[in-house]
Amino acid sequence: MRHRFWSAVTGADIPLNSRLGGGLLLPHPTGVVIHPDAVVGPNCVIFQQVTLGTLASGGTPVIGGHVDIGAGAKLLGPIRVGDHAVIGANAVVLTDVPAHHVAVGVPARCIPKQGFEPVLALAIQSPMECALPI
């Protein structure tokens, strides 16, 4: 009963059996739709009006860990989004997004994050050091 109440209040459709990793952050849950078969990794941020859904051909998105998904983005079909990726606002993602890439546009295209140094990422010791330029 509580699930239905919060679904009505937020306008979100997130089934109880969704496979969501710990630390999921929904700053503005209004209009978020997550297919029951979609997988969301740990410590992701999903903004308002995001859809994680399927296509007529089947399959659902698998989202890695520490992924930021901007407002209005649509991730559709059997795609994989790598760890630490960023999905831009209103992007329509129909293909895989590699780890440490930014997906922008309609349809989305992938751009490597500028300034990312894998060796430096291993040396992070506090959350305040995690800010990497995009």
Short mmCIF file of N, CA and C in Angstrom, two decimals:
data_model
loop_
_atom_site.label_atom_id
_atom_site.label_comp_id
_atom_site.label_asym_id
_atom_site.label_seq_id
_atom_site.Cartn_x
_atom_site.Cartn_y
_atom_site.Cartn_z
N MET A 1 0.82 -1.19 0.00
CA MET A 1 0.00 0.00 0.00
C MET A 1 0.87 1.27 0.00
N ARG A 2 1.95 1.25 0.79
CA ARG A 2 2.84 2.39 0.82
C ARG A 2 3.46 2.66 -0.55
N HIS A 3 3.79 1.59 -1.28
CA HIS A 3 4.37 1.72 -2.62
C HIS A 3 3.43 2.48 -3.53
N ARG A 4 2.16 2.15 -3.52
CA ARG A 4 1.18 2.83 -4.37
C ARG A 4 1.06 4.30 -3.99
N PHE A 5 1.10 4.58 -2.69
CA PHE A 5 1.01 5.97 -2.23
C PHE A 5 2.16 6.79 -2.79
N TRP A 6 3.40 6.30 -2.62
CA TRP A 6 4.56 7.06 -3.08
C TRP A 6 4.63 7.11 -4.60
N SER A 7 4.14 6.09 -5.28
CA SER A 7 4.08 6.12 -6.74
C SER A 7 3.14 7.23 -7.20
N ALA A 8 2.01 7.38 -6.51
CA ALA A 8 1.06 8.43 -6.87
C ALA A 8 1.61 9.82 -6.54
N VAL A 9 2.28 9.95 -5.40
CA VAL A 9 2.82 11.25 -4.99
C VAL A 9 3.92 11.71 -5.94
N THR A 10 4.83 10.82 -6.31
CA THR A 10 5.98 11.21 -7.12
C THR A 10 5.73 11.05 -8.62
N GLY A 11 4.75 10.28 -9.01
CA GLY A 11 4.54 10.01 -10.42
C GLY A 11 5.58 9.06 -10.98
N ALA A 12 6.30 8.38 -10.09
CA ALA A 12 7.35 7.44 -10.50
C ALA A 12 6.78 6.04 -10.62
N ASP A 13 7.37 5.25 -11.52
CA ASP A 13 6.99 3.85 -11.68
C ASP A 13 8.24 3.01 -11.49
N ILE A 14 8.48 2.63 -10.25
CA ILE A 14 9.64 1.80 -9.90
C ILE A 14 9.09 0.57 -9.19
N PRO A 15 8.99 -0.56 -9.90
CA PRO A 15 8.41 -1.76 -9.30
C PRO A 15 9.19 -2.24 -8.06
N LEU A 16 8.48 -2.87 -7.16
CA LEU A 16 9.10 -3.37 -5.94
C LEU A 16 10.17 -4.42 -6.22
N ASN A 17 10.04 -5.16 -7.32
CA ASN A 17 11.01 -6.22 -7.63
C ASN A 17 12.16 -5.72 -8.51
N SER A 18 12.32 -4.40 -8.64
CA SER A 18 13.43 -3.85 -9.43
C SER A 18 14.76 -4.23 -8.79
N ARG A 19 15.76 -4.43 -9.65
CA ARG A 19 17.11 -4.78 -9.16
C ARG A 19 17.95 -3.51 -9.10
N LEU A 20 17.91 -2.88 -7.93
CA LEU A 20 18.58 -1.60 -7.72
C LEU A 20 19.73 -1.79 -6.74
N GLY A 21 20.91 -1.26 -7.10
CA GLY A 21 22.05 -1.33 -6.20
C GLY A 21 21.89 -0.37 -5.04
N GLY A 22 22.63 -0.61 -3.99
CA GLY A 22 22.58 0.26 -2.82
C GLY A 22 23.09 1.65 -3.15
N GLY A 23 22.64 2.63 -2.41
CA GLY A 23 23.11 3.99 -2.59
C GLY A 23 22.47 4.72 -3.75
N LEU A 24 21.37 4.19 -4.30
CA LEU A 24 20.68 4.88 -5.40
C LEU A 24 20.14 6.20 -4.90
N LEU A 25 20.38 7.27 -5.67
CA LEU A 25 19.90 8.60 -5.30
C LEU A 25 18.94 9.10 -6.37
N LEU A 26 17.75 9.48 -5.95
CA LEU A 26 16.71 10.05 -6.83
C LEU A 26 16.38 11.44 -6.29
N PRO A 27 17.18 12.47 -6.64
CA PRO A 27 16.95 13.80 -6.08
C PRO A 27 15.57 14.36 -6.40
N HIS A 28 15.06 14.08 -7.58
CA HIS A 28 13.73 14.52 -8.01
C HIS A 28 13.06 13.33 -8.68
N PRO A 29 12.36 12.48 -7.92
CA PRO A 29 11.86 11.21 -8.47
C PRO A 29 10.67 11.34 -9.42
N THR A 30 10.20 12.54 -9.67
CA THR A 30 9.01 12.73 -10.50
C THR A 30 9.21 12.15 -11.90
N GLY A 31 8.31 11.27 -12.29
CA GLY A 31 8.30 10.75 -13.64
C GLY A 31 9.35 9.71 -13.96
N VAL A 32 10.07 9.20 -12.98
CA VAL A 32 11.08 8.16 -13.24
C VAL A 32 10.36 6.84 -13.51
N VAL A 33 10.75 6.18 -14.60
CA VAL A 33 10.16 4.88 -14.96
C VAL A 33 11.31 3.88 -15.12
N ILE A 34 11.25 2.80 -14.35
CA ILE A 34 12.27 1.76 -14.42
C ILE A 34 11.58 0.43 -14.71
N HIS A 35 11.98 -0.20 -15.80
CA HIS A 35 11.43 -1.51 -16.17
C HIS A 35 11.81 -2.52 -15.09
N PRO A 36 10.92 -3.46 -14.76
CA PRO A 36 11.23 -4.44 -13.70
C PRO A 36 12.47 -5.28 -13.98
N ASP A 37 12.84 -5.47 -15.25
CA ASP A 37 14.01 -6.29 -15.58
C ASP A 37 15.30 -5.49 -15.70
N ALA A 38 15.22 -4.17 -15.64
CA ALA A 38 16.42 -3.34 -15.73
C ALA A 38 17.26 -3.52 -14.46
N VAL A 39 18.57 -3.36 -14.60
CA VAL A 39 19.48 -3.50 -13.46
C VAL A 39 20.21 -2.17 -13.28
N VAL A 40 20.22 -1.67 -12.05
CA VAL A 40 20.92 -0.43 -11.73
C VAL A 40 21.97 -0.75 -10.68
N GLY A 41 23.22 -0.41 -10.98
CA GLY A 41 24.33 -0.69 -10.07
C GLY A 41 24.34 0.22 -8.85
N PRO A 42 25.34 0.05 -8.00
CA PRO A 42 25.41 0.83 -6.77
C PRO A 42 25.81 2.28 -6.99
N ASN A 43 25.32 3.13 -6.09
CA ASN A 43 25.70 4.55 -6.03
C ASN A 43 25.44 5.32 -7.31
N CYS A 44 24.29 5.08 -7.93
CA CYS A 44 23.90 5.81 -9.13
C CYS A 44 23.01 6.99 -8.75
N VAL A 45 22.97 7.99 -9.63
CA VAL A 45 22.10 9.15 -9.47
C VAL A 45 21.18 9.19 -10.69
N ILE A 46 19.88 9.21 -10.44
CA ILE A 46 18.89 9.27 -11.53
C ILE A 46 18.01 10.49 -11.28
N PHE A 47 18.01 11.42 -12.25
CA PHE A 47 17.19 12.63 -12.12
C PHE A 47 15.79 12.40 -12.68
N GLN A 48 14.97 13.43 -12.65
CA GLN A 48 13.56 13.34 -13.02
C GLN A 48 13.35 12.99 -14.49
N GLN A 49 12.20 12.37 -14.75
CA GLN A 49 11.72 12.03 -16.09
C GLN A 49 12.63 11.05 -16.84
N VAL A 50 13.41 10.25 -16.14
CA VAL A 50 14.29 9.26 -16.76
C VAL A 50 13.51 7.97 -16.99
N THR A 51 13.73 7.35 -18.14
CA THR A 51 13.11 6.06 -18.46
C THR A 51 14.20 5.03 -18.72
N LEU A 52 14.13 3.91 -18.01
CA LEU A 52 14.97 2.74 -18.28
C LEU A 52 14.01 1.67 -18.76
N GLY A 53 13.96 1.47 -20.07
CA GLY A 53 12.93 0.60 -20.61
C GLY A 53 13.40 -0.32 -21.71
N THR A 54 12.44 -0.97 -22.31
CA THR A 54 12.71 -1.96 -23.34
C THR A 54 12.24 -1.46 -24.70
N LEU A 55 12.68 -2.13 -25.73
CA LEU A 55 12.22 -1.88 -27.09
C LEU A 55 11.34 -3.04 -27.51
N ALA A 56 10.72 -2.94 -28.66
CA ALA A 56 9.89 -4.03 -29.17
C ALA A 56 10.71 -5.30 -29.36
N SER A 57 12.02 -5.14 -29.64
CA SER A 57 12.88 -6.30 -29.84
C SER A 57 13.28 -6.97 -28.53
N GLY A 58 12.94 -6.36 -27.40
CA GLY A 58 13.22 -6.95 -26.09
C GLY A 58 14.53 -6.46 -25.49
N GLY A 59 14.80 -6.92 -24.28
CA GLY A 59 16.01 -6.55 -23.58
C GLY A 59 15.85 -5.25 -22.80
N THR A 60 16.55 -5.16 -21.69
CA THR A 60 16.50 -3.98 -20.85
C THR A 60 17.91 -3.52 -20.49
N PRO A 61 18.05 -2.26 -20.09
CA PRO A 61 19.37 -1.72 -19.76
C PRO A 61 19.98 -2.36 -18.50
N VAL A 62 21.31 -2.42 -18.52
CA VAL A 62 22.09 -2.81 -17.34
C VAL A 62 23.02 -1.63 -17.07
N ILE A 63 22.82 -1.00 -15.94
CA ILE A 63 23.56 0.21 -15.58
C ILE A 63 24.64 -0.16 -14.57
N GLY A 64 25.87 0.25 -14.83
CA GLY A 64 26.98 -0.04 -13.92
C GLY A 64 26.91 0.81 -12.67
N GLY A 65 27.99 0.79 -11.90
CA GLY A 65 28.05 1.54 -10.66
C GLY A 65 28.51 2.97 -10.87
N HIS A 66 28.06 3.86 -10.00
CA HIS A 66 28.49 5.26 -9.98
C HIS A 66 28.15 5.97 -11.29
N VAL A 67 26.99 5.68 -11.86
CA VAL A 67 26.55 6.29 -13.11
C VAL A 67 25.59 7.44 -12.78
N ASP A 68 25.77 8.58 -13.44
CA ASP A 68 24.86 9.72 -13.30
C ASP A 68 24.00 9.80 -14.55
N ILE A 69 22.67 9.84 -14.36
CA ILE A 69 21.74 9.91 -15.48
C ILE A 69 20.96 11.21 -15.38
N GLY A 70 21.14 12.09 -16.37
CA GLY A 70 20.54 13.41 -16.37
C GLY A 70 19.04 13.40 -16.63
N ALA A 71 18.41 14.51 -16.30
CA ALA A 71 16.96 14.66 -16.43
C ALA A 71 16.48 14.38 -17.85
N GLY A 72 15.40 13.62 -17.94
CA GLY A 72 14.76 13.36 -19.22
C GLY A 72 15.44 12.33 -20.10
N ALA A 73 16.51 11.73 -19.64
CA ALA A 73 17.23 10.75 -20.46
C ALA A 73 16.40 9.48 -20.63
N LYS A 74 16.55 8.85 -21.78
CA LYS A 74 15.86 7.59 -22.09
C LYS A 74 16.92 6.56 -22.44
N LEU A 75 16.97 5.47 -21.69
CA LEU A 75 17.90 4.37 -21.95
C LEU A 75 17.04 3.17 -22.32
N LEU A 76 17.12 2.74 -23.57
CA LEU A 76 16.17 1.75 -24.08
C LEU A 76 16.87 0.55 -24.70
N GLY A 77 16.32 -0.63 -24.43
CA GLY A 77 16.80 -1.84 -25.05
C GLY A 77 17.92 -2.51 -24.28
N PRO A 78 18.49 -3.55 -24.89
CA PRO A 78 19.52 -4.37 -24.22
C PRO A 78 20.89 -3.70 -24.26
N ILE A 79 21.04 -2.61 -23.53
CA ILE A 79 22.30 -1.88 -23.54
C ILE A 79 23.00 -2.02 -22.20
N ARG A 80 24.30 -1.77 -22.21
CA ARG A 80 25.09 -1.76 -20.98
C ARG A 80 25.75 -0.39 -20.85
N VAL A 81 25.66 0.17 -19.64
CA VAL A 81 26.31 1.44 -19.33
C VAL A 81 27.41 1.13 -18.33
N GLY A 82 28.65 1.45 -18.70
CA GLY A 82 29.80 1.13 -17.86
C GLY A 82 29.88 1.98 -16.60
N ASP A 83 30.70 1.55 -15.67
CA ASP A 83 30.90 2.25 -14.41
C ASP A 83 31.41 3.67 -14.65
N HIS A 84 30.96 4.58 -13.81
CA HIS A 84 31.39 5.98 -13.80
C HIS A 84 31.04 6.72 -15.10
N ALA A 85 30.05 6.24 -15.83
CA ALA A 85 29.61 6.94 -17.03
C ALA A 85 28.64 8.05 -16.64
N VAL A 86 28.45 8.98 -17.55
CA VAL A 86 27.48 10.07 -17.35
C VAL A 86 26.57 10.09 -18.57
N ILE A 87 25.26 10.13 -18.33
CA ILE A 87 24.28 10.23 -19.40
C ILE A 87 23.72 11.64 -19.33
N GLY A 88 23.86 12.40 -20.41
CA GLY A 88 23.41 13.79 -20.44
C GLY A 88 21.90 13.91 -20.41
N ALA A 89 21.44 15.10 -20.01
CA ALA A 89 20.01 15.38 -19.97
C ALA A 89 19.39 15.21 -21.36
N ASN A 90 18.25 14.55 -21.39
CA ASN A 90 17.46 14.32 -22.61
C ASN A 90 18.15 13.44 -23.65
N ALA A 91 19.23 12.77 -23.30
CA ALA A 91 19.88 11.86 -24.23
C ALA A 91 18.99 10.64 -24.46
N VAL A 92 19.03 10.09 -25.66
CA VAL A 92 18.33 8.85 -25.98
C VAL A 92 19.41 7.82 -26.29
N VAL A 93 19.62 6.91 -25.34
CA VAL A 93 20.71 5.95 -25.43
C VAL A 93 20.17 4.62 -25.95
N LEU A 94 20.68 4.20 -27.13
CA LEU A 94 20.24 2.95 -27.75
C LEU A 94 21.39 1.97 -27.94
N THR A 95 22.61 2.40 -27.61
CA THR A 95 23.79 1.54 -27.74
C THR A 95 24.58 1.59 -26.44
N ASP A 96 25.52 0.65 -26.30
CA ASP A 96 26.34 0.57 -25.08
C ASP A 96 27.13 1.85 -24.86
N VAL A 97 27.33 2.18 -23.59
CA VAL A 97 28.15 3.32 -23.20
C VAL A 97 29.33 2.76 -22.40
N PRO A 98 30.56 2.93 -22.89
CA PRO A 98 31.71 2.39 -22.16
C PRO A 98 31.90 3.10 -20.81
N ALA A 99 32.64 2.46 -19.93
CA ALA A 99 32.97 3.07 -18.64
C ALA A 99 33.73 4.37 -18.85
N HIS A 100 33.50 5.32 -17.98
CA HIS A 100 34.20 6.62 -18.00
C HIS A 100 33.95 7.40 -19.29
N HIS A 101 32.73 7.29 -19.84
CA HIS A 101 32.35 8.06 -21.02
C HIS A 101 31.11 8.88 -20.70
N VAL A 102 30.87 9.88 -21.53
CA VAL A 102 29.68 10.72 -21.42
C VAL A 102 28.85 10.47 -22.68
N ALA A 103 27.55 10.20 -22.50
CA ALA A 103 26.65 9.99 -23.63
C ALA A 103 25.73 11.20 -23.74
N VAL A 104 25.71 11.84 -24.92
CA VAL A 104 24.89 13.03 -25.13
C VAL A 104 24.21 12.98 -26.49
N GLY A 105 23.05 13.61 -26.59
CA GLY A 105 22.39 13.77 -27.87
C GLY A 105 21.28 12.78 -28.13
N VAL A 106 20.64 13.00 -29.30
CA VAL A 106 19.55 12.13 -29.76
C VAL A 106 19.84 11.75 -31.20
N PRO A 107 20.15 10.51 -31.49
CA PRO A 107 20.52 9.46 -30.54
C PRO A 107 21.87 9.76 -29.90
N ALA A 108 22.10 9.19 -28.75
CA ALA A 108 23.30 9.53 -27.97
C ALA A 108 24.57 9.05 -28.66
N ARG A 109 25.61 9.87 -28.53
CA ARG A 109 26.95 9.47 -28.96
C ARG A 109 27.85 9.56 -27.74
N CYS A 110 28.87 8.75 -27.71
CA CYS A 110 29.74 8.65 -26.53
C CYS A 110 31.01 9.45 -26.71
N ILE A 111 31.38 10.16 -25.67
CA ILE A 111 32.59 10.97 -25.65
C ILE A 111 33.38 10.58 -24.41
N PRO A 112 34.68 10.32 -24.52
CA PRO A 112 35.46 10.00 -23.31
C PRO A 112 35.49 11.21 -22.37
N LYS A 113 35.45 10.92 -21.07
CA LYS A 113 35.58 12.01 -20.09
C LYS A 113 36.96 12.61 -20.22
N GLN A 114 37.04 13.92 -20.30
CA GLN A 114 38.33 14.59 -20.41
C GLN A 114 38.98 14.67 -19.03
N GLY A 115 40.27 14.47 -19.01
CA GLY A 115 40.99 14.59 -17.75
C GLY A 115 40.94 13.38 -16.87
N PHE A 116 40.28 12.30 -17.33
CA PHE A 116 40.23 11.11 -16.49
C PHE A 116 41.54 10.35 -16.57
N GLU A 117 42.10 10.08 -15.44
CA GLU A 117 43.33 9.31 -15.35
C GLU A 117 43.06 8.07 -14.50
N PRO A 118 43.01 6.88 -15.10
CA PRO A 118 42.71 5.67 -14.33
C PRO A 118 43.64 5.47 -13.14
N VAL A 119 44.91 5.83 -13.28
CA VAL A 119 45.86 5.65 -12.18
C VAL A 119 45.49 6.55 -11.01
N LEU A 120 45.06 7.79 -11.30
CA LEU A 120 44.66 8.70 -10.24
C LEU A 120 43.41 8.21 -9.53
N ALA A 121 42.50 7.58 -10.26
CA ALA A 121 41.27 7.09 -9.66
C ALA A 121 41.57 6.07 -8.57
N LEU A 122 42.63 5.31 -8.73
CA LEU A 122 42.98 4.32 -7.71
C LEU A 122 43.55 4.96 -6.46
N ALA A 123 44.06 6.18 -6.58
CA ALA A 123 44.70 6.84 -5.44
C ALA A 123 43.73 7.69 -4.63
N ILE A 124 42.45 7.74 -4.98
CA ILE A 124 41.48 8.56 -4.26
C ILE A 124 41.33 8.03 -2.84
N GLN A 125 41.44 8.92 -1.87
CA GLN A 125 41.34 8.50 -0.49
C GLN A 125 40.15 9.10 0.23
N SER A 126 39.59 10.20 -0.23
CA SER A 126 38.43 10.77 0.42
C SER A 126 37.42 11.18 -0.65
N PRO A 127 36.12 11.23 -0.29
CA PRO A 127 35.10 11.60 -1.28
C PRO A 127 35.32 13.00 -1.87
N MET A 128 35.95 13.90 -1.14
CA MET A 128 36.17 15.24 -1.65
C MET A 128 37.16 15.25 -2.82
N GLU A 129 37.97 14.20 -2.97
CA GLU A 129 38.93 14.13 -4.04
C GLU A 129 38.35 13.53 -5.31
N CYS A 130 37.10 13.16 -5.29
CA CYS A 130 36.50 12.43 -6.41
C CYS A 130 36.08 13.31 -7.56
N ALA A 131 36.11 14.61 -7.42
CA ALA A 131 35.63 15.48 -8.48
C ALA A 131 36.56 15.42 -9.69
N LEU A 132 36.10 14.78 -10.76
CA LEU A 132 36.86 14.68 -11.99
C LEU A 132 36.22 15.59 -13.02
N PRO A 133 36.99 16.36 -13.76
CA PRO A 133 36.39 17.22 -14.77
C PRO A 133 35.74 16.41 -15.88
N ILE A 134 34.64 16.92 -16.36
CA ILE A 134 33.90 16.23 -17.43
C ILE A 134 34.15 16.94 -18.73
#
